[in-house]
Amino acid sequence: MELSITLQDPHKRGLLFGPADRHLKMIRQALDVQVFAREDQVKITGSAKNVSKAASVLEHLQQALRSSQPVSDAIVAQALAAAAGDHGQGSGEGLDVYAGAQPVVAKTAGQRRYVEAMRTRDLVFCTGPAGTGKTYLAVAMAVHMLKHQQARRLILVRPAVEAGEKLGFLPGDMQAKVNPYLRPLFDALHDMMDYDQIRRFLVSDVIEVIPLAFMRGRTLNDSVIILDEAQNTTIAQMLMFLTRMGHGSKMIVTGDDSQVDLPEGIPSGLLDAMQRLAGIKGLAFVRLDGQDIVRHRLVQNIVEAYASRGPSGGNRQPRALRSASQSSQRRQNRSARYCPPSSWSASGGLLE
């Protein structure tokens, strides 16, 4: 296998390669690959597994330089050890993606099931409370696939639905109006890629971040397509989105069914799709819970408190919780006349 990598900061190649290209020699000897550097290009040849490891090491070192960290022999050795550890995990936890010079990895059992489902299935639905890494890991998987040329494009999609308050007419052109709704997706991207690279990819349409309404009529081939906040889609919108999938593409649908912001009486397209598509082979349904929350330690306590207490005093229960409760009741009612497929895994989350 041969892989060409374009250096993100060619003027720092001396720091990256080390005195007399010592860091490149360490990579060659440790991974049994050939590494050739010319101007802003580095070409790596060898077995597919070792080439992937070498690319991971170079990415780690470039991330360190962008964070103004010195690249010493010790840092190179640590990157080599990390690459060997990530690629040696049979569960597929390791992704060739870094955030702040640290590799992005699944941190809980639920997240590991999620990453494995994304690796092995072309359509994955992931639900769970806030802070479980649904969107973050989906973006990380997409960046990993772009880096390893397993996909040509990354499409990030979100419904433009307000969270319980009416903002009125927003100023600016179309992009300025929808940008606030798409901001969380940009936040995840900026953690894993530098600003200049994201800007180049946006200009060349390698990366698109768009509202759901603009998906109609498109066929997306060889792409990773992520639908975030899918609980706020209608049934018609979900059908429209799922049928955009073209050859060689992967779709990841994420949402929190306890935070539905649709108007009263409009069913969630996410909950409907999970019921309709339950018997179709080749799909994966992953459910994350409070044990998978990886934000601030208080987030898990907050989610549990809101889920367990229900309405307080004379106020009505928040609509998001009412929707989750009503959806749960509807599922219980259906279970009396419908036997779930036997292919649900014993670990509670993955359906093939």
Coordinates of C-alpha atoms in Angstrom, one line a residue:
M1 CA 0.0 0.0 0.0
E2 CA 1.1 3.5 -0.8
L3 CA -0.2 6.7 0.9
S4 CA 0.6 10.3 0.3
I5 CA 0.1 12.9 3.0
T6 CA 0.2 16.6 2.6
L7 CA 1.8 18.4 5.5
Q8 CA -0.5 20.9 7.1
D9 CA 2.4 23.2 8.1
P10 CA 5.2 22.7 5.6
H11 CA 7.4 25.4 7.1
K12 CA 7.6 23.3 10.3
R13 CA 8.9 20.2 8.5
G14 CA 12.3 20.5 10.1
L15 CA 10.7 20.3 13.6
L16 CA 8.4 17.5 12.4
F17 CA 11.1 15.3 10.9
G18 CA 13.8 16.0 13.5
P19 CA 17.5 16.6 13.1
A20 CA 18.7 14.7 10.0
D21 CA 15.2 13.3 9.6
R22 CA 15.7 11.3 12.8
H23 CA 11.9 11.1 13.6
L24 CA 11.2 9.6 10.1
K25 CA 13.9 7.0 10.7
M26 CA 12.3 6.1 14.0
I27 CA 9.0 5.6 12.2
R28 CA 10.7 3.5 9.5
Q29 CA 12.4 1.2 11.9
A30 CA 9.5 0.8 14.3
L31 CA 6.8 0.1 11.7
D32 CA 8.8 -1.5 8.8
V33 CA 7.6 1.1 6.3
Q34 CA 9.4 3.3 3.7
V35 CA 8.9 7.0 4.2
F36 CA 9.9 9.6 1.6
A37 CA 9.6 13.3 2.1
R38 CA 9.6 16.0 -0.6
E39 CA 8.6 19.6 -0.1
D40 CA 5.1 19.4 1.5
Q41 CA 4.4 15.8 0.7
V42 CA 5.2 12.6 2.6
K43 CA 4.9 9.3 0.9
I44 CA 4.5 6.1 3.0
T45 CA 4.7 2.6 1.5
G46 CA 4.4 -0.8 3.2
S47 CA 1.7 -3.1 4.4
A48 CA -1.8 -1.5 4.8
K49 CA -1.8 -2.0 8.5
N50 CA 1.7 -0.4 9.1
V51 CA 1.1 2.4 6.6
S52 CA -2.1 3.3 8.6
K53 CA -0.1 3.3 11.8
A54 CA 2.6 5.5 10.3
A55 CA 0.0 8.0 9.0
S56 CA -1.5 8.0 12.5
V57 CA 1.9 8.8 14.1
L58 CA 2.5 11.7 11.6
E59 CA -0.9 13.1 12.3
H60 CA -0.2 12.9 16.1
L61 CA 3.0 14.8 15.6
Q62 CA 1.4 17.5 13.5
Q63 CA -1.3 18.0 16.1
A64 CA 1.4 18.4 18.7
L65 CA 3.2 21.1 16.6
R66 CA -0.1 23.0 16.0
S67 CA -0.6 23.0 19.8
S68 CA 2.9 24.5 20.2
Q69 CA 4.3 21.4 21.8
P70 CA 7.9 20.4 21.0
V71 CA 8.3 17.2 19.0
S72 CA 11.1 15.3 20.7
D73 CA 12.3 11.7 20.4
A74 CA 10.2 10.8 23.5
I75 CA 7.0 12.3 21.9
V76 CA 7.6 10.3 18.7
A77 CA 8.1 7.1 20.8
Q78 CA 4.8 7.8 22.6
A79 CA 3.0 8.3 19.3
L80 CA 4.4 5.0 18.0
A81 CA 3.2 3.3 21.1
A82 CA -0.2 4.8 20.9
A83 CA -0.6 3.8 17.2
A84 CA 0.4 0.3 18.1
G85 CA -2.1 0.2 20.9
D86 CA -5.0 1.6 18.9
H87 CA -4.5 -0.7 16.0
G88 CA -4.1 -3.7 18.2
Q89 CA -7.5 -3.4 19.8
G90 CA -9.8 -6.0 18.3
S91 CA -12.9 -4.1 19.3
G92 CA -12.2 -1.2 16.9
E93 CA -12.1 1.5 19.7
G94 CA -9.2 3.4 18.1
L95 CA -9.8 6.1 15.5
D96 CA -7.1 7.8 13.6
V97 CA -8.4 11.2 14.8
Y98 CA -6.9 13.5 17.4
A99 CA -8.4 16.3 19.5
G100 CA -5.8 18.6 21.1
A101 CA -3.0 16.1 20.4
Q102 CA -5.0 13.3 22.2
P103 CA -6.5 10.4 20.2
V104 CA -10.3 10.3 20.1
V105 CA -11.4 6.9 21.6
A106 CA -14.5 5.3 22.9
K107 CA -14.5 5.6 26.7
T108 CA -17.4 3.4 27.8
A109 CA -18.9 0.0 26.8
G110 CA -21.8 1.7 25.1
Q111 CA -19.5 4.0 23.1
R112 CA -17.5 1.0 22.0
R113 CA -20.6 -0.7 20.7
Y114 CA -21.5 2.5 18.9
V115 CA -18.0 2.8 17.2
E116 CA -18.1 -0.9 16.2
A117 CA -21.6 -0.4 14.7
M118 CA -20.4 2.5 12.7
R119 CA -17.5 0.5 11.4
T120 CA -19.6 -2.5 10.3
R121 CA -23.0 -1.1 9.3
D122 CA -24.0 1.4 6.5
L123 CA -26.9 2.8 8.5
V124 CA -26.7 3.4 12.3
F125 CA -29.2 4.9 14.6
C126 CA -27.9 6.1 18.0
T127 CA -30.1 7.5 20.7
G128 CA -29.2 8.6 24.2
P129 CA -29.2 11.6 26.6
A130 CA -27.0 14.7 26.3
G131 CA -23.3 14.2 26.8
T132 CA -23.0 10.6 25.6
G133 CA -20.8 11.4 22.6
K134 CA -23.4 10.6 19.9
T135 CA -22.5 13.4 17.6
Y136 CA -18.8 13.7 18.6
L137 CA -18.0 10.1 17.8
A138 CA -20.0 10.2 14.6
V139 CA -18.0 13.2 13.4
A140 CA -14.8 11.4 14.5
M141 CA -15.7 8.3 12.5
A142 CA -16.4 10.5 9.4
V143 CA -13.0 12.3 9.8
H144 CA -11.3 8.9 10.2
M145 CA -12.9 7.7 6.9
L146 CA -12.0 10.8 5.0
K147 CA -8.4 10.6 6.2
H148 CA -8.1 7.0 5.1
Q149 CA -9.9 7.6 1.7
Q150 CA -12.8 5.4 2.7
A151 CA -15.2 8.2 1.8
R152 CA -14.9 11.2 -0.5
R153 CA -17.3 13.6 1.3
L154 CA -18.7 14.4 4.7
I155 CA -22.2 15.7 4.9
L156 CA -23.4 17.1 8.3
V157 CA -27.1 17.7 8.5
R158 CA -29.3 19.2 11.2
P159 CA -33.0 20.2 11.3
A160 CA -33.5 23.9 12.0
V161 CA -35.8 23.6 15.0
E162 CA -35.7 26.0 17.9
A163 CA -35.3 24.5 21.4
G164 CA -38.5 25.7 23.0
E165 CA -38.3 29.5 22.4
K166 CA -39.2 31.5 19.3
L167 CA -36.2 33.5 18.0
G168 CA -38.2 35.3 15.3
F169 CA -36.6 36.3 12.0
L170 CA -32.8 36.2 12.1
P171 CA -30.8 38.8 10.3
G172 CA -28.4 38.1 7.4
D173 CA -28.4 35.9 4.3
M174 CA -29.4 32.3 4.2
Q175 CA -26.1 31.0 5.6
A176 CA -26.2 33.5 8.5
K177 CA -29.7 32.4 9.4
V178 CA -29.0 28.7 9.6
N179 CA -25.5 28.9 11.0
P180 CA -26.7 29.0 14.7
Y181 CA -28.5 25.7 14.3
L182 CA -25.3 24.1 12.7
R183 CA -22.8 25.5 15.2
P184 CA -22.6 22.3 17.3
L185 CA -21.4 20.4 14.3
F186 CA -18.8 23.0 13.5
D187 CA -17.6 22.7 17.2
A188 CA -17.0 19.0 16.8
L189 CA -15.1 19.5 13.5
H190 CA -12.9 22.3 15.0
D191 CA -11.8 19.9 17.7
M192 CA -10.5 17.4 15.2
M193 CA -9.3 19.5 12.3
D194 CA -7.5 22.8 12.0
Y195 CA -9.3 25.9 10.8
D196 CA -7.5 26.2 7.4
Q197 CA -8.2 22.6 6.5
I198 CA -11.9 22.9 7.4
R199 CA -12.1 26.0 5.3
R200 CA -10.4 24.3 2.3
F201 CA -12.7 21.3 2.6
L202 CA -15.8 23.6 2.8
V203 CA -14.8 25.6 -0.3
S204 CA -14.2 22.4 -2.3
D205 CA -17.4 20.7 -1.0
V206 CA -15.5 17.9 0.6
I207 CA -17.4 18.9 3.8
E208 CA -20.9 20.2 3.8
V209 CA -22.8 21.4 6.9
I210 CA -26.4 22.1 5.8
P211 CA -29.9 22.2 7.2
L212 CA -32.1 19.2 6.6
A213 CA -34.5 21.2 4.3
F214 CA -31.7 21.4 1.7
M215 CA -31.3 17.6 1.3
R216 CA -34.4 17.0 -1.0
G217 CA -33.6 15.7 -4.4
R218 CA -30.0 14.8 -3.8
T219 CA -28.2 11.4 -4.2
L220 CA -25.1 11.2 -2.1
N221 CA -22.5 8.6 -3.2
D222 CA -19.2 7.7 -1.4
S223 CA -20.1 9.9 1.5
V224 CA -20.5 9.8 5.3
I225 CA -23.8 11.5 6.1
I226 CA -24.6 12.4 9.7
L227 CA -28.0 13.6 10.8
D228 CA -27.8 15.2 14.2
E229 CA -30.8 16.1 16.5
A230 CA -32.9 13.6 14.5
Q231 CA -35.6 13.6 17.2
N232 CA -36.7 16.9 15.8
T233 CA -37.4 15.6 12.3
T234 CA -40.9 14.8 11.1
I235 CA -41.8 11.4 9.6
A236 CA -41.7 12.9 6.1
Q237 CA -38.3 14.6 6.7
M238 CA -36.8 11.3 8.0
L239 CA -38.1 9.4 4.9
M240 CA -36.6 12.1 2.7
F241 CA -33.3 12.0 4.5
L242 CA -32.9 8.2 4.5
T243 CA -33.6 7.9 0.8
R244 CA -30.7 10.3 0.0
M245 CA -28.2 7.4 0.6
G246 CA -26.2 6.5 -2.5
H247 CA -23.7 3.8 -3.4
G248 CA -20.7 3.5 -1.1
S249 CA -22.2 5.8 1.5
K250 CA -22.7 5.5 5.3
M251 CA -25.4 7.2 7.2
I252 CA -25.3 7.9 11.0
V253 CA -28.5 9.2 12.7
T254 CA -28.2 10.6 16.2
G255 CA -30.8 12.0 18.6
D256 CA -32.0 12.4 22.1
D257 CA -35.6 11.2 22.4
S258 CA -36.0 13.0 25.7
Q259 CA -35.5 16.4 24.0
V260 CA -38.1 16.6 21.3
D261 CA -38.8 20.2 20.3
L262 CA -41.5 19.6 17.6
P263 CA -44.9 21.2 18.0
E264 CA -47.5 19.3 20.0
G265 CA -49.1 16.5 18.1
I266 CA -46.3 16.0 15.5
P267 CA -44.6 12.6 16.0
S268 CA -40.8 12.4 15.9
G269 CA -39.4 11.0 12.7
L270 CA -36.6 9.3 14.7
L271 CA -38.9 7.4 17.0
D272 CA -41.1 6.4 14.0
A273 CA -38.1 5.2 11.9
M274 CA -36.8 3.1 14.8
Q275 CA -40.1 1.3 14.9
R276 CA -40.7 0.9 11.2
L277 CA -37.1 -0.3 10.4
A278 CA -36.7 -2.7 13.3
G279 CA -36.9 -5.8 11.1
I280 CA -34.5 -4.7 8.3
K281 CA -31.2 -6.5 8.2
G282 CA -28.0 -4.5 7.9
L283 CA -29.0 -1.7 10.2
A284 CA -27.7 -1.0 13.7
F285 CA -29.6 0.6 16.6
V286 CA -27.5 1.6 19.5
R287 CA -28.9 3.0 22.8
L288 CA -26.6 5.0 25.1
D289 CA -27.6 5.8 28.7
G290 CA -26.5 7.8 31.7
Q291 CA -23.4 5.5 32.2
D292 CA -22.1 6.7 28.8
I293 CA -22.1 10.4 29.7
V294 CA -18.6 11.8 29.3
R295 CA -19.2 15.6 29.9
H296 CA -18.8 17.2 33.3
R297 CA -19.5 14.8 36.1
L298 CA -22.6 16.9 37.1
V299 CA -24.3 16.3 33.7
Q300 CA -25.0 12.7 34.5
N301 CA -26.6 13.7 37.9
I302 CA -28.7 16.4 36.1
V303 CA -30.0 14.0 33.5
E304 CA -30.9 11.5 36.1
A305 CA -32.6 14.1 38.3
Y306 CA -34.8 15.4 35.4
A307 CA -35.6 11.8 34.3
S308 CA -36.7 10.6 37.7
R309 CA -38.5 13.6 39.3
G310 CA -40.9 14.5 36.5
P311 CA -43.1 17.6 37.1
S312 CA -42.3 19.8 40.1
G313 CA -44.9 21.8 42.1
G314 CA -47.7 23.1 40.0
N315 CA -45.8 23.5 36.7
R316 CA -46.3 21.3 33.8
Q317 CA -43.7 18.7 33.0
P318 CA -41.2 20.1 30.3
R319 CA -42.3 19.1 26.9
A320 CA -39.1 17.2 26.1
L321 CA -39.7 14.9 29.1
R322 CA -43.4 14.6 28.3
S323 CA -42.6 13.5 24.8
A324 CA -40.1 10.9 26.0
S325 CA -42.7 9.7 28.6
Q326 CA -45.4 9.5 26.0
S327 CA -43.1 7.7 23.5
S328 CA -42.2 5.2 26.2
Q329 CA -45.9 4.6 27.0
R330 CA -46.7 4.1 23.3
R331 CA -43.9 1.5 23.1
Q332 CA -45.2 -0.3 26.1
N333 CA -48.7 -0.4 24.6
R334 CA -47.4 -1.8 21.4
S335 CA -45.4 -4.4 23.1
A336 CA -48.6 -6.0 24.3
R337 CA -49.4 -6.9 20.7
Y338 CA -46.0 -6.9 19.1
C339 CA -43.1 -9.2 19.8
P340 CA -39.7 -7.5 19.2
P341 CA -37.3 -9.2 16.8
S342 CA -35.2 -11.8 18.5
S343 CA -32.1 -10.3 17.0
W344 CA -31.7 -7.7 19.8
S345 CA -28.4 -8.3 21.4
A346 CA -28.1 -9.3 25.0
S347 CA -26.0 -6.3 25.7
G348 CA -29.0 -4.1 25.0
G349 CA -28.5 -1.9 22.0
L350 CA -27.5 -3.4 18.7
L351 CA -30.0 -4.7 16.3
E352 CA -29.0 -6.2 13.0

